Coordinates of C-alpha atoms in Angstrom, one line a residue:
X11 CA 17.8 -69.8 -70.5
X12 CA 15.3 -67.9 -68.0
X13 CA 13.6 -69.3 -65.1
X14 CA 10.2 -69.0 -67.0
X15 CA 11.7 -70.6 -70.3
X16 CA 13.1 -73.4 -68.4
X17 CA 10.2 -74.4 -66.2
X18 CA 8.2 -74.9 -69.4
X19 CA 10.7 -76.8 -70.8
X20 CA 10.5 -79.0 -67.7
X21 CA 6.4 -78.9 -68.0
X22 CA 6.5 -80.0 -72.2
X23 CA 9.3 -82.7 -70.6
X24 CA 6.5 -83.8 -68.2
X25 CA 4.3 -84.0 -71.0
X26 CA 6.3 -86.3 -73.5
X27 CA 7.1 -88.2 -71.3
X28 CA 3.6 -88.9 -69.9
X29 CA 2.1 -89.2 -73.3
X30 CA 4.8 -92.1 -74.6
X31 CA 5.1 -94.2 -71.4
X32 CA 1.1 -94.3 -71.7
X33 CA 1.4 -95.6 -75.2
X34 CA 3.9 -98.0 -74.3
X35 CA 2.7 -99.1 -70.6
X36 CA -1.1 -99.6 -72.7
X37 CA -0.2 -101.0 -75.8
X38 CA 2.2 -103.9 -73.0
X39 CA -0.6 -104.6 -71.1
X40 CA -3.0 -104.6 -74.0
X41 CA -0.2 -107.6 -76.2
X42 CA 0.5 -109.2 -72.4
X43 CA -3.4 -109.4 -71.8
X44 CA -4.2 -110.8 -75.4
X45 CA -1.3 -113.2 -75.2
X46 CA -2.5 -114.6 -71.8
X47 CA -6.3 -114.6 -73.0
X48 CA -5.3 -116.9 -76.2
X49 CA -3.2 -118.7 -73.7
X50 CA -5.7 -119.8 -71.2
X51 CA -8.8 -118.9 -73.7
X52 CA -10.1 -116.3 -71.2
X53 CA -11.0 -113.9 -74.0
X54 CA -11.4 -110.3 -73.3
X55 CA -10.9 -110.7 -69.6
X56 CA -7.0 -110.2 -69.3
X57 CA -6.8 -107.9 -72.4
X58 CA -8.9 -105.5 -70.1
X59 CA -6.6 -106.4 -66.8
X60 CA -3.6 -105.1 -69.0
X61 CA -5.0 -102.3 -70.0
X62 CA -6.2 -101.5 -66.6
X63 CA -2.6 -102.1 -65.4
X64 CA -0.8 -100.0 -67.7
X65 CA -3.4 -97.2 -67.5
X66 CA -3.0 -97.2 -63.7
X67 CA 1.2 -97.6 -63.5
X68 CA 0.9 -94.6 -66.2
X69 CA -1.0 -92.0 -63.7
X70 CA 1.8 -93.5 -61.5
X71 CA 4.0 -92.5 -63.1
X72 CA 2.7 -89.3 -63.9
X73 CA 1.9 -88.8 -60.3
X74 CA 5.8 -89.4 -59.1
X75 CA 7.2 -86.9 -62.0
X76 CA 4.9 -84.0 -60.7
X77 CA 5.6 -84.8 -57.3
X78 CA 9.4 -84.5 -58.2
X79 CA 8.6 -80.9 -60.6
X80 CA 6.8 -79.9 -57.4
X81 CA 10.1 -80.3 -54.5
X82 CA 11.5 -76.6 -53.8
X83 CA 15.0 -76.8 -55.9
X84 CA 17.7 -77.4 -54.1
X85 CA 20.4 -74.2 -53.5
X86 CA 24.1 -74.1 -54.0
X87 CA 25.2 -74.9 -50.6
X88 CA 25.5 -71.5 -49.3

């Protein structure tokens, strides 16, 4: 595969990833948040908090994979 092919492969890799960790990471914080709110009848205030919290470790998350995509590669020792 060619440099170009594989560095988009890497990008749409990026991409899926970003997209279903959000999903999951929101739609946890948003179950965690409604559970606690019934819990300790707090309604909507940890619902948001979860929300928040996933939404925020996502863009963490996105921001530590670009970082990695961004480091020079690494040669083959010579």
């Amino acid at each position: 595969m060619s440099e170009k092919a594989w560095s988009y492969v890497k990008l749409f890799s990026v991409a899926a990833s970003f997209g279903i960790s959000t999903a999951v990471r929101i739609g946890l914080g948003w179950y965690a948040g409604n559970y606690l709110d019934q819990k300790f009848q707090t309604s909507p205030f940890l619902m948001f908090v979860g929300v928040l919290l996933g939404v925020g470790l996502s863009f963490q998350h996105l921001f530590t994979q670009l970082k990695v995509l961004g480091r020079p590669k690494r040669g083959n020792g010579n």
